[in-house]
Every structure is written in structure tokens, then in C-alpha cells.
Amino acid sequence: MSATIISGKELSGLIREKISKETEELSAQFGKRPGLAVIQVGENPASTIYVNNKKKACEQVGFQSFGYSLPESASEKELLDLIDQLNKDDRVHGILCQLPLPKHMDEFSVICAIAPEKDVDGFHPVNKGLLSIGRDCLVSCTPKGCIELLKYANVDICGKNCVVIGRSNIVGKPVASLMLHENATVTVVHSRTKNIKDICKQADILIVAIGKQGFVTRDFVKEGAVIIDVGINRCEDGKVRGDVDFDDVVDIASAITPVPGGVGPMTITMLLQNTLEAFTRIEKGRK
Ligand code: GUN
């Protein structure tokens, strides 16, 4: 039997339609549109593509987008001053500073400068802390997208064994917190873990965010497991592939996200969702 394919492309489309409708209603109510400020420092080509996609997505759902481009040579002070100005700007409800930053800048200081209520990436320590204690907060986009995909596929999470491969601050750790809040039994494995395969083989739900193309093969997978593949690896043949060897596992898993078209499209959609949430919270607070 072949696994059900969980389409992030399809789910993204549905959520974006809902965001567009809500944006129309809320914009009429508050007399302004949600605004997202996107900052890029330097000219990393991959970052430029991401930033342009984010701005385009904003406009598609009726948000305003404000693009700021600083040269690679900009000082950290210039960036912090810009963030300070955006924190105070009433047209801006979300601030995103595209990472990575040039080496002479301290990412943590920059993230900390963003007002937590405008931190639509969910990277600020206030939001990270709130997430870890299970309180309402802005949740990082990729982990949030993983949970939405599981719910869309009607996967029952409560009481299930979930193994997360990877312990990054952007994906592994926050997705582990979210799965705990959904009452899964969560294990996080990483580069120093012994017997990764044996641990993964116990998983009812396997979330893979290790950044190594084709790392997960059929010998990692329990019959009937659900697999969420967070990997985006551009291969030598120009194709984008995940961290999971899709063809090798597709007849063992019960459901799996494809790459491309799985978690990827959900990340920008969750950014839009976070911006709408920030907008609603900020504008309700003003009334
Ligand atoms: N660089 C790669 N992914 C991301 C992301 O989700 N947010 C930001 N700000 N930078 C990134």
C-alpha cells in the first residue's frame, strides 16, 4: 500500500483564502490593513528569493508589505535603529529580519530588538519562552506549519510516539514543544544520539528536520508511521529534495509530506497567519 500524500500546497491555498477573507473584514473594522516589514541585509541570492516570495504573498492576501534593504556593510547599530523605528510604526504589525545576517552582526541582539508582539517569526526569547510553557504566543512558522499539516491529515496526535530528528531553535525544539502540547510522547534525536534508527523505528509520527538529503530511509520507519519532511535540499541535478528518501519509504508510511509541495508552502502561509494574528492583537489593543 502507498502512503497518503499530505499536500501543503493544497492546505496553503485553503488557509490563504481564509486569510484574505478575514483581512478584508478586519481591515474594514480597524480602518487599516495588516502591514509586514521585511528587512534584508546584504544580497544573499537565496535570501532575496525568500524575501520576494514573502512580500508577494503579503500582497496576494491584501496586506501591505514594506521592504527594507540594507547593504552588507551596514552597521549593527543601523539595523537596530531601523528595527526601533519599525517597532514604533503604527502601519507595521509584523517585523521580519531575514537570516542569516552578515558575520559582523549578532543575530541574537537583532532578534531581541524586535518588539515581541511584532515578532512574526516567533524567534524572540519572549515568544520562545511563552511557547515552552504552553502560553499563547507567536509561534515560528515552519513548526506551526507541521502541526497544521498533521491536523489537516486528521492524524490523531494524543498519546502517540513522536520522534523529531534535529534540535535547531528554528524547527526541532519548537516543533517538539508543540507536539508535547498536543499530548504526544516526544523524543528529540540529533547528531550525537546513539541508535537513531532504532529510536525512529518506534515513532508513530516522525518529523525530520536534519538538513541532510535522503537521510531517512525505510529502515528508520515503522509500518504505518506518519512522516513530516521539513528538509529543503537543492541537489546537483537542480531538483529540490527532502531529508527523507521519499520513494524508499512511501510504501511503509501511512502518510507523508512531499518535497516540494509539503512543509515549504506552509512556512510562508504561517507567516501570513502570524501577521494577521499580530495585527488583530495590536489593533484590538488600540481600541
Ligand atoms: N532564513 C531562513 N529561514 C528563515 C525564517 O524563517 N525567517 C527568517 N527571518 N530568516 C530565515
PDB file of N, CA and C in Angstrom, residues 101-174:
ATOM      1  N   LEU A 101      22.387  36.842   8.916  1.00  0.00           N
ATOM      2  CA  LEU A 101      22.886  38.216   8.850  1.00  0.00           C
ATOM      3  C   LEU A 101      24.390  38.174   8.558  1.00  0.00           C
ATOM      4  N   PRO A 102      24.955  39.291   8.077  1.00  0.00           N
ATOM      5  CA  PRO A 102      26.414  39.324   7.879  1.00  0.00           C
ATOM      6  C   PRO A 102      27.136  39.002   9.195  1.00  0.00           C
ATOM      7  N   LYS A 103      28.353  38.486   9.049  1.00  0.00           N
ATOM      8  CA  LYS A 103      29.094  37.952  10.216  1.00  0.00           C
ATOM      9  C   LYS A 103      29.358  38.991  11.302  1.00  0.00           C
ATOM     10  N   HIS A 104      29.453  40.281  10.915  1.00  0.00           N
ATOM     11  CA  HIS A 104      29.776  41.291  11.936  1.00  0.00           C
ATOM     12  C   HIS A 104      28.555  41.681  12.774  1.00  0.00           C
ATOM     13  N   MET A 105      27.400  41.041  12.512  1.00  0.00           N
ATOM     14  CA  MET A 105      26.212  41.361  13.310  1.00  0.00           C
ATOM     15  C   MET A 105      25.856  40.182  14.209  1.00  0.00           C
ATOM     16  N   ASP A 106      25.336  40.503  15.386  1.00  0.00           N
ATOM     17  CA  ASP A 106      24.950  39.463  16.338  1.00  0.00           C
ATOM     18  C   ASP A 106      23.453  39.179  16.186  1.00  0.00           C
ATOM     19  N   GLU A 107      23.140  37.984  15.654  1.00  0.00           N
ATOM     20  CA  GLU A 107      21.733  37.654  15.370  1.00  0.00           C
ATOM     21  C   GLU A 107      20.846  37.754  16.606  1.00  0.00           C
ATOM     22  N   PHE A 108      21.367  37.283  17.724  1.00  0.00           N
ATOM     23  CA  PHE A 108      20.544  37.269  18.936  1.00  0.00           C
ATOM     24  C   PHE A 108      20.168  38.692  19.360  1.00  0.00           C
ATOM     25  N   SER A 109      21.143  39.625  19.299  1.00  0.00           N
ATOM     26  CA  SER A 109      20.847  41.022  19.668  1.00  0.00           C
ATOM     27  C   SER A 109      19.785  41.607  18.737  1.00  0.00           C
ATOM     28  N   VAL A 110      19.893  41.255  17.465  1.00  0.00           N
ATOM     29  CA  VAL A 110      18.952  41.795  16.477  1.00  0.00           C
ATOM     30  C   VAL A 110      17.545  41.240  16.741  1.00  0.00           C
ATOM     31  N   ILE A 111      17.455  39.936  16.959  1.00  0.00           N
ATOM     32  CA  ILE A 111      16.144  39.311  17.227  1.00  0.00           C
ATOM     33  C   ILE A 111      15.528  39.922  18.494  1.00  0.00           C
ATOM     34  N   CYS A 112      16.364  40.136  19.509  1.00  0.00           N
ATOM     35  CA  CYS A 112      15.877  40.687  20.785  1.00  0.00           C
ATOM     36  C   CYS A 112      15.361  42.119  20.628  1.00  0.00           C
ATOM     37  N   ALA A 113      15.821  42.828  19.582  1.00  0.00           N
ATOM     38  CA  ALA A 113      15.412  44.233  19.401  1.00  0.00           C
ATOM     39  C   ALA A 113      13.991  44.341  18.839  1.00  0.00           C
ATOM     40  N   ILE A 114      13.498  43.270  18.234  1.00  0.00           N
ATOM     41  CA  ILE A 114      12.146  43.308  17.649  1.00  0.00           C
ATOM     42  C   ILE A 114      11.117  43.232  18.778  1.00  0.00           C
ATOM     43  N   ALA A 115      10.113  44.112  18.740  1.00  0.00           N
ATOM     44  CA  ALA A 115       9.066  44.068  19.770  1.00  0.00           C
ATOM     45  C   ALA A 115       8.398  42.687  19.720  1.00  0.00           C
ATOM     46  N   PRO A 116       8.285  41.980  20.857  1.00  0.00           N
ATOM     47  CA  PRO A 116       7.745  40.612  20.834  1.00  0.00           C
ATOM     48  C   PRO A 116       6.370  40.513  20.165  1.00  0.00           C
ATOM     49  N   GLU A 117       5.544  41.555  20.293  1.00  0.00           N
ATOM     50  CA  GLU A 117       4.195  41.492  19.696  1.00  0.00           C
ATOM     51  C   GLU A 117       4.240  41.654  18.170  1.00  0.00           C
ATOM     52  N   LYS A 118       5.403  42.068  17.630  1.00  0.00           N
ATOM     53  CA  LYS A 118       5.559  42.175  16.168  1.00  0.00           C
ATOM     54  C   LYS A 118       6.493  41.096  15.616  1.00  0.00           C
ATOM     55  N   ASP A 119       6.920  40.172  16.466  1.00  0.00           N
ATOM     56  CA  ASP A 119       7.908  39.148  16.094  1.00  0.00           C
ATOM     57  C   ASP A 119       7.211  37.976  15.386  1.00  0.00           C
ATOM     58  N   VAL A 120       6.838  38.198  14.105  1.00  0.00           N
ATOM     59  CA  VAL A 120       6.047  37.194  13.378  1.00  0.00           C
ATOM     60  C   VAL A 120       6.849  35.944  13.004  1.00  0.00           C
ATOM     61  N   ASP A 121       8.164  35.962  13.207  1.00  0.00           N
ATOM     62  CA  ASP A 121       8.990  34.760  13.043  1.00  0.00           C
ATOM     63  C   ASP A 121       8.952  33.890  14.302  1.00  0.00           C
ATOM     64  N   GLY A 122       8.498  34.482  15.408  1.00  0.00           N
ATOM     65  CA  GLY A 122       8.474  33.738  16.677  1.00  0.00           C
ATOM     66  C   GLY A 122       9.860  33.395  17.200  1.00  0.00           C
ATOM     67  N   PHE A 123      10.850  34.232  16.882  1.00  0.00           N
ATOM     68  CA  PHE A 123      12.236  33.944  17.286  1.00  0.00           C
ATOM     69  C   PHE A 123      12.643  34.663  18.579  1.00  0.00           C
ATOM     70  N   HIS A 124      11.877  35.674  18.996  1.00  0.00           N
ATOM     71  CA  HIS A 124      12.237  36.452  20.195  1.00  0.00           C
ATOM     72  C   HIS A 124      12.157  35.549  21.433  1.00  0.00           C
ATOM     73  N   PRO A 125      13.106  35.718  22.376  1.00  0.00           N
ATOM     74  CA  PRO A 125      13.087  34.852  23.566  1.00  0.00           C
ATOM     75  C   PRO A 125      11.780  34.916  24.355  1.00  0.00           C
ATOM     76  N   VAL A 126      11.067  36.046  24.293  1.00  0.00           N
ATOM     77  CA  VAL A 126       9.756  36.116  24.977  1.00  0.00           C
ATOM     78  C   VAL A 126       8.791  35.108  24.339  1.00  0.00           C
ATOM     79  N   ASN A 127       8.743  35.082  23.018  1.00  0.00           N
ATOM     80  CA  ASN A 127       7.851  34.129  22.342  1.00  0.00           C
ATOM     81  C   ASN A 127       8.325  32.690  22.526  1.00  0.00           C
ATOM     82  N   LYS A 128       9.637  32.477  22.477  1.00  0.00           N
ATOM     83  CA  LYS A 128      10.197  31.127  22.701  1.00  0.00           C
ATOM     84  C   LYS A 128       9.844  30.647  24.108  1.00  0.00           C
ATOM     85  N   GLY A 129       9.946  31.554  25.087  1.00  0.00           N
ATOM     86  CA  GLY A 129       9.644  31.192  26.474  1.00  0.00           C
ATOM     87  C   GLY A 129       8.165  30.871  26.655  1.00  0.00           C
ATOM     88  N   LEU A 130       7.306  31.725  26.076  1.00  0.00           N
ATOM     89  CA  LEU A 130       5.861  31.500  26.173  1.00  0.00           C
ATOM     90  C   LEU A 130       5.492  30.162  25.533  1.00  0.00           C
ATOM     91  N   LEU A 131       6.114  29.857  24.396  1.00  0.00           N
ATOM     92  CA  LEU A 131       5.838  28.581  23.719  1.00  0.00           C
ATOM     93  C   LEU A 131       6.218  27.411  24.627  1.00  0.00           C
ATOM     94  N   SER A 132       7.369  27.523  25.281  1.00  0.00           N
ATOM     95  CA  SER A 132       7.831  26.376  26.068  1.00  0.00           C
ATOM     96  C   SER A 132       6.951  26.132  27.298  1.00  0.00           C
ATOM     97  N   ILE A 133       6.242  27.172  27.773  1.00  0.00           N
ATOM     98  CA  ILE A 133       5.316  26.937  28.897  1.00  0.00           C
ATOM     99  C   ILE A 133       3.867  26.827  28.419  1.00  0.00           C
ATOM    100  N   GLY A 134       3.697  26.731  27.106  1.00  0.00           N
ATOM    101  CA  GLY A 134       2.363  26.440  26.561  1.00  0.00           C
ATOM    102  C   GLY A 134       1.397  27.605  26.600  1.00  0.00           C
ATOM    103  N   ARG A 135       1.911  28.835  26.573  1.00  0.00           N
ATOM    104  CA  ARG A 135       1.027  30.014  26.566  1.00  0.00           C
ATOM    105  C   ARG A 135       0.873  30.544  25.151  1.00  0.00           C
ATOM    106  N   ASP A 136      -0.188  31.334  24.980  1.00  0.00           N
ATOM    107  CA  ASP A 136      -0.472  31.958  23.702  1.00  0.00           C
ATOM    108  C   ASP A 136       0.719  32.838  23.279  1.00  0.00           C
ATOM    109  N   CYS A 137       1.178  32.694  22.048  1.00  0.00           N
ATOM    110  CA  CYS A 137       2.317  33.499  21.579  1.00  0.00           C
ATOM    111  C   CYS A 137       2.430  33.395  20.068  1.00  0.00           C
ATOM    112  N   LEU A 138       3.354  34.142  19.497  1.00  0.00           N
ATOM    113  CA  LEU A 138       3.662  33.994  18.072  1.00  0.00           C
ATOM    114  C   LEU A 138       4.619  32.804  17.927  1.00  0.00           C
ATOM    115  N   VAL A 139       4.168  31.793  17.197  1.00  0.00           N
ATOM    116  CA  VAL A 139       4.922  30.539  17.060  1.00  0.00           C
ATOM    117  C   VAL A 139       5.670  30.542  15.724  1.00  0.00           C
ATOM    118  N   SER A 140       6.918  30.101  15.727  1.00  0.00           N
ATOM    119  CA  SER A 140       7.721  30.034  14.487  1.00  0.00           C
ATOM    120  C   SER A 140       6.953  29.320  13.376  1.00  0.00           C
ATOM    121  N   CYS A 141       7.152  29.837  12.167  1.00  0.00           N
ATOM    122  CA  CYS A 141       6.272  29.457  11.043  1.00  0.00           C
ATOM    123  C   CYS A 141       6.387  27.991  10.619  1.00  0.00           C
ATOM    124  N   THR A 142       7.601  27.477  10.492  1.00  0.00           N
ATOM    125  CA  THR A 142       7.746  26.100   9.998  1.00  0.00           C
ATOM    126  C   THR A 142       7.165  25.081  10.992  1.00  0.00           C
ATOM    127  N   PRO A 143       7.503  25.161  12.292  1.00  0.00           N
ATOM    128  CA  PRO A 143       6.887  24.230  13.241  1.00  0.00           C
ATOM    129  C   PRO A 143       5.359  24.329  13.274  1.00  0.00           C
ATOM    130  N   LYS A 144       4.871  25.562  13.204  1.00  0.00           N
ATOM    131  CA  LYS A 144       3.416  25.770  13.213  1.00  0.00           C
ATOM    132  C   LYS A 144       2.788  25.087  11.985  1.00  0.00           C
ATOM    133  N   GLY A 145       3.476  25.187  10.835  1.00  0.00           N
ATOM    134  CA  GLY A 145       3.004  24.547   9.611  1.00  0.00           C
ATOM    135  C   GLY A 145       2.955  23.023   9.736  1.00  0.00           C
ATOM    136  N   CYS A 146       3.935  22.448  10.435  1.00  0.00           N
ATOM    137  CA  CYS A 146       3.961  20.980  10.621  1.00  0.00           C
ATOM    138  C   CYS A 146       2.710  20.506  11.363  1.00  0.00           C
ATOM    139  N   ILE A 147       2.335  21.231  12.407  1.00  0.00           N
ATOM    140  CA  ILE A 147       1.158  20.841  13.200  1.00  0.00           C
ATOM    141  C   ILE A 147      -0.111  20.982  12.358  1.00  0.00           C
ATOM    142  N   GLU A 148      -0.192  22.077  11.609  1.00  0.00           N
ATOM    143  CA  GLU A 148      -1.362  22.285  10.731  1.00  0.00           C
ATOM    144  C   GLU A 148      -1.493  21.133   9.733  1.00  0.00           C
ATOM    145  N   LEU A 149      -0.361  20.671   9.185  1.00  0.00           N
ATOM    146  CA  LEU A 149      -0.389  19.576   8.209  1.00  0.00           C
ATOM    147  C   LEU A 149      -0.893  18.283   8.861  1.00  0.00           C
ATOM    148  N   LEU A 150      -0.450  18.010  10.086  1.00  0.00           N
ATOM    149  CA  LEU A 150      -0.906  16.793  10.784  1.00  0.00           C
ATOM    150  C   LEU A 150      -2.412  16.857  11.040  1.00  0.00           C
ATOM    151  N   LYS A 151      -2.887  18.049  11.421  1.00  0.00           N
ATOM    152  CA  LYS A 151      -4.319  18.203  11.710  1.00  0.00           C
ATOM    153  C   LYS A 151      -5.139  18.079  10.423  1.00  0.00           C
ATOM    154  N   TYR A 152      -4.623  18.650   9.355  1.00  0.00           N
ATOM    155  CA  TYR A 152      -5.306  18.594   8.055  1.00  0.00           C
ATOM    156  C   TYR A 152      -5.435  17.138   7.591  1.00  0.00           C
ATOM    157  N   ALA A 153      -4.407  16.330   7.901  1.00  0.00           N
ATOM    158  CA  ALA A 153      -4.426  14.919   7.501  1.00  0.00           C
ATOM    159  C   ALA A 153      -5.176  14.061   8.522  1.00  0.00           C
ATOM    160  N   ASN A 154      -5.849  14.722   9.494  1.00  0.00           N
ATOM    161  CA  ASN A 154      -6.613  14.011  10.534  1.00  0.00           C
ATOM    162  C   ASN A 154      -5.778  13.009  11.314  1.00  0.00           C
ATOM    163  N   VAL A 155      -4.529  13.344  11.566  1.00  0.00           N
ATOM    164  CA  VAL A 155      -3.668  12.456  12.358  1.00  0.00           C
ATOM    165  C   VAL A 155      -3.980  12.687  13.836  1.00  0.00           C
ATOM    166  N   ASP A 156      -4.272  11.598  14.538  1.00  0.00           N
ATOM    167  CA  ASP A 156      -4.542  11.694  15.967  1.00  0.00           C
ATOM    168  C   ASP A 156      -3.188  11.752  16.689  1.00  0.00           C
ATOM    169  N   ILE A 157      -2.892  12.879  17.331  1.00  0.00           N
ATOM    170  CA  ILE A 157      -1.553  13.077  17.912  1.00  0.00           C
ATOM    171  C   ILE A 157      -1.479  12.608  19.372  1.00  0.00           C
ATOM    172  N   CYS A 158      -2.606  12.761  20.085  1.00  0.00           N
ATOM    173  CA  CYS A 158      -2.639  12.493  21.524  1.00  0.00           C
ATOM    174  C   CYS A 158      -2.149  11.068  21.857  1.00  0.00           C
ATOM    175  N   GLY A 159      -1.147  10.987  22.721  1.00  0.00           N
ATOM    176  CA  GLY A 159      -0.650   9.690  23.185  1.00  0.00           C
ATOM    177  C   GLY A 159       0.270   8.962  22.209  1.00  0.00           C
ATOM    178  N   LYS A 160       0.525   9.568  21.051  1.00  0.00           N
ATOM    179  CA  LYS A 160       1.366   8.894  20.047  1.00  0.00           C
ATOM    180  C   LYS A 160       2.858   9.143  20.324  1.00  0.00           C
ATOM    181  N   ASN A 161       3.678   8.211  19.866  1.00  0.00           N
ATOM    182  CA  ASN A 161       5.131   8.399  19.953  1.00  0.00           C
ATOM    183  C   ASN A 161       5.577   9.270  18.798  1.00  0.00           C
ATOM    184  N   CYS A 162       6.143  10.430  19.135  1.00  0.00           N
ATOM    185  CA  CYS A 162       6.634  11.322  18.085  1.00  0.00           C
ATOM    186  C   CYS A 162       8.149  11.433  18.221  1.00  0.00           C
ATOM    187  N   VAL A 163       8.868  11.181  17.152  1.00  0.00           N
ATOM    188  CA  VAL A 163      10.316  11.396  17.163  1.00  0.00           C
ATOM    189  C   VAL A 163      10.634  12.558  16.225  1.00  0.00           C
ATOM    190  N   VAL A 164      11.355  13.534  16.777  1.00  0.00           N
ATOM    191  CA  VAL A 164      11.802  14.693  15.995  1.00  0.00           C
ATOM    192  C   VAL A 164      13.290  14.491  15.718  1.00  0.00           C
ATOM    193  N   ILE A 165      13.682  14.534  14.455  1.00  0.00           N
ATOM    194  CA  ILE A 165      15.112  14.438  14.122  1.00  0.00           C
ATOM    195  C   ILE A 165      15.624  15.849  13.867  1.00  0.00           C
ATOM    196  N   GLY A 166      16.541  16.314  14.721  1.00  0.00           N
ATOM    197  CA  GLY A 166      17.079  17.681  14.620  1.00  0.00           C
ATOM    198  C   GLY A 166      16.668  18.491  15.833  1.00  0.00           C
ATOM    199  N   ARG A 167      17.591  19.312  16.325  1.00  0.00           N
ATOM    200  CA  ARG A 167      17.305  20.079  17.569  1.00  0.00           C
ATOM    201  C   ARG A 167      17.534  21.570  17.376  1.00  0.00           C
ATOM    202  N   SER A 168      17.278  22.091  16.171  1.00  0.00           N
ATOM    203  CA  SER A 168      17.525  23.518  15.926  1.00  0.00           C
ATOM    204  C   SER A 168      16.522  24.377  16.694  1.00  0.00           C
ATOM    205  N   ASN A 169      16.908  25.641  16.913  1.00  0.00           N
ATOM    206  CA  ASN A 169      15.997  26.581  17.583  1.00  0.00           C
ATOM    207  C   ASN A 169      14.834  26.955  16.680  1.00  0.00           C
ATOM    208  N   ILE A 170      15.045  26.852  15.359  1.00  0.00           N
ATOM    209  CA  ILE A 170      14.009  27.283  14.407  1.00  0.00           C
ATOM    210  C   ILE A 170      12.963  26.199  14.180  1.00  0.00           C
ATOM    211  N   VAL A 171      13.372  24.925  14.171  1.00  0.00           N
ATOM    212  CA  VAL A 171      12.406  23.858  13.894  1.00  0.00           C
ATOM    213  C   VAL A 171      12.344  22.787  14.999  1.00  0.00           C
ATOM    214  N   GLY A 172      13.447  22.094  15.234  1.00  0.00           N
ATOM    215  CA  GLY A 172      13.417  20.913  16.115  1.00  0.00           C
ATOM    216  C   GLY A 172      12.842  21.193  17.493  1.00  0.00           C
ATOM    217  N   LYS A 173      13.418  22.185  18.188  1.00  0.00           N
ATOM    218  CA  LYS A 173      12.955  22.460  19.562  1.00  0.00           C
ATOM    219  C   LYS A 173      11.506  22.953  19.598  1.00  0.00           C
ATOM    220  N   PRO A 174      11.147  23.984  18.764  1.00  0.00           N
ATOM    221  CA  PRO A 174       9.742  24.421  18.851  1.00  0.00           C
ATOM    222  C   PRO A 174       8.733  23.361  18.403  1.00  0.00           C
TER     223      PRO A 174
END
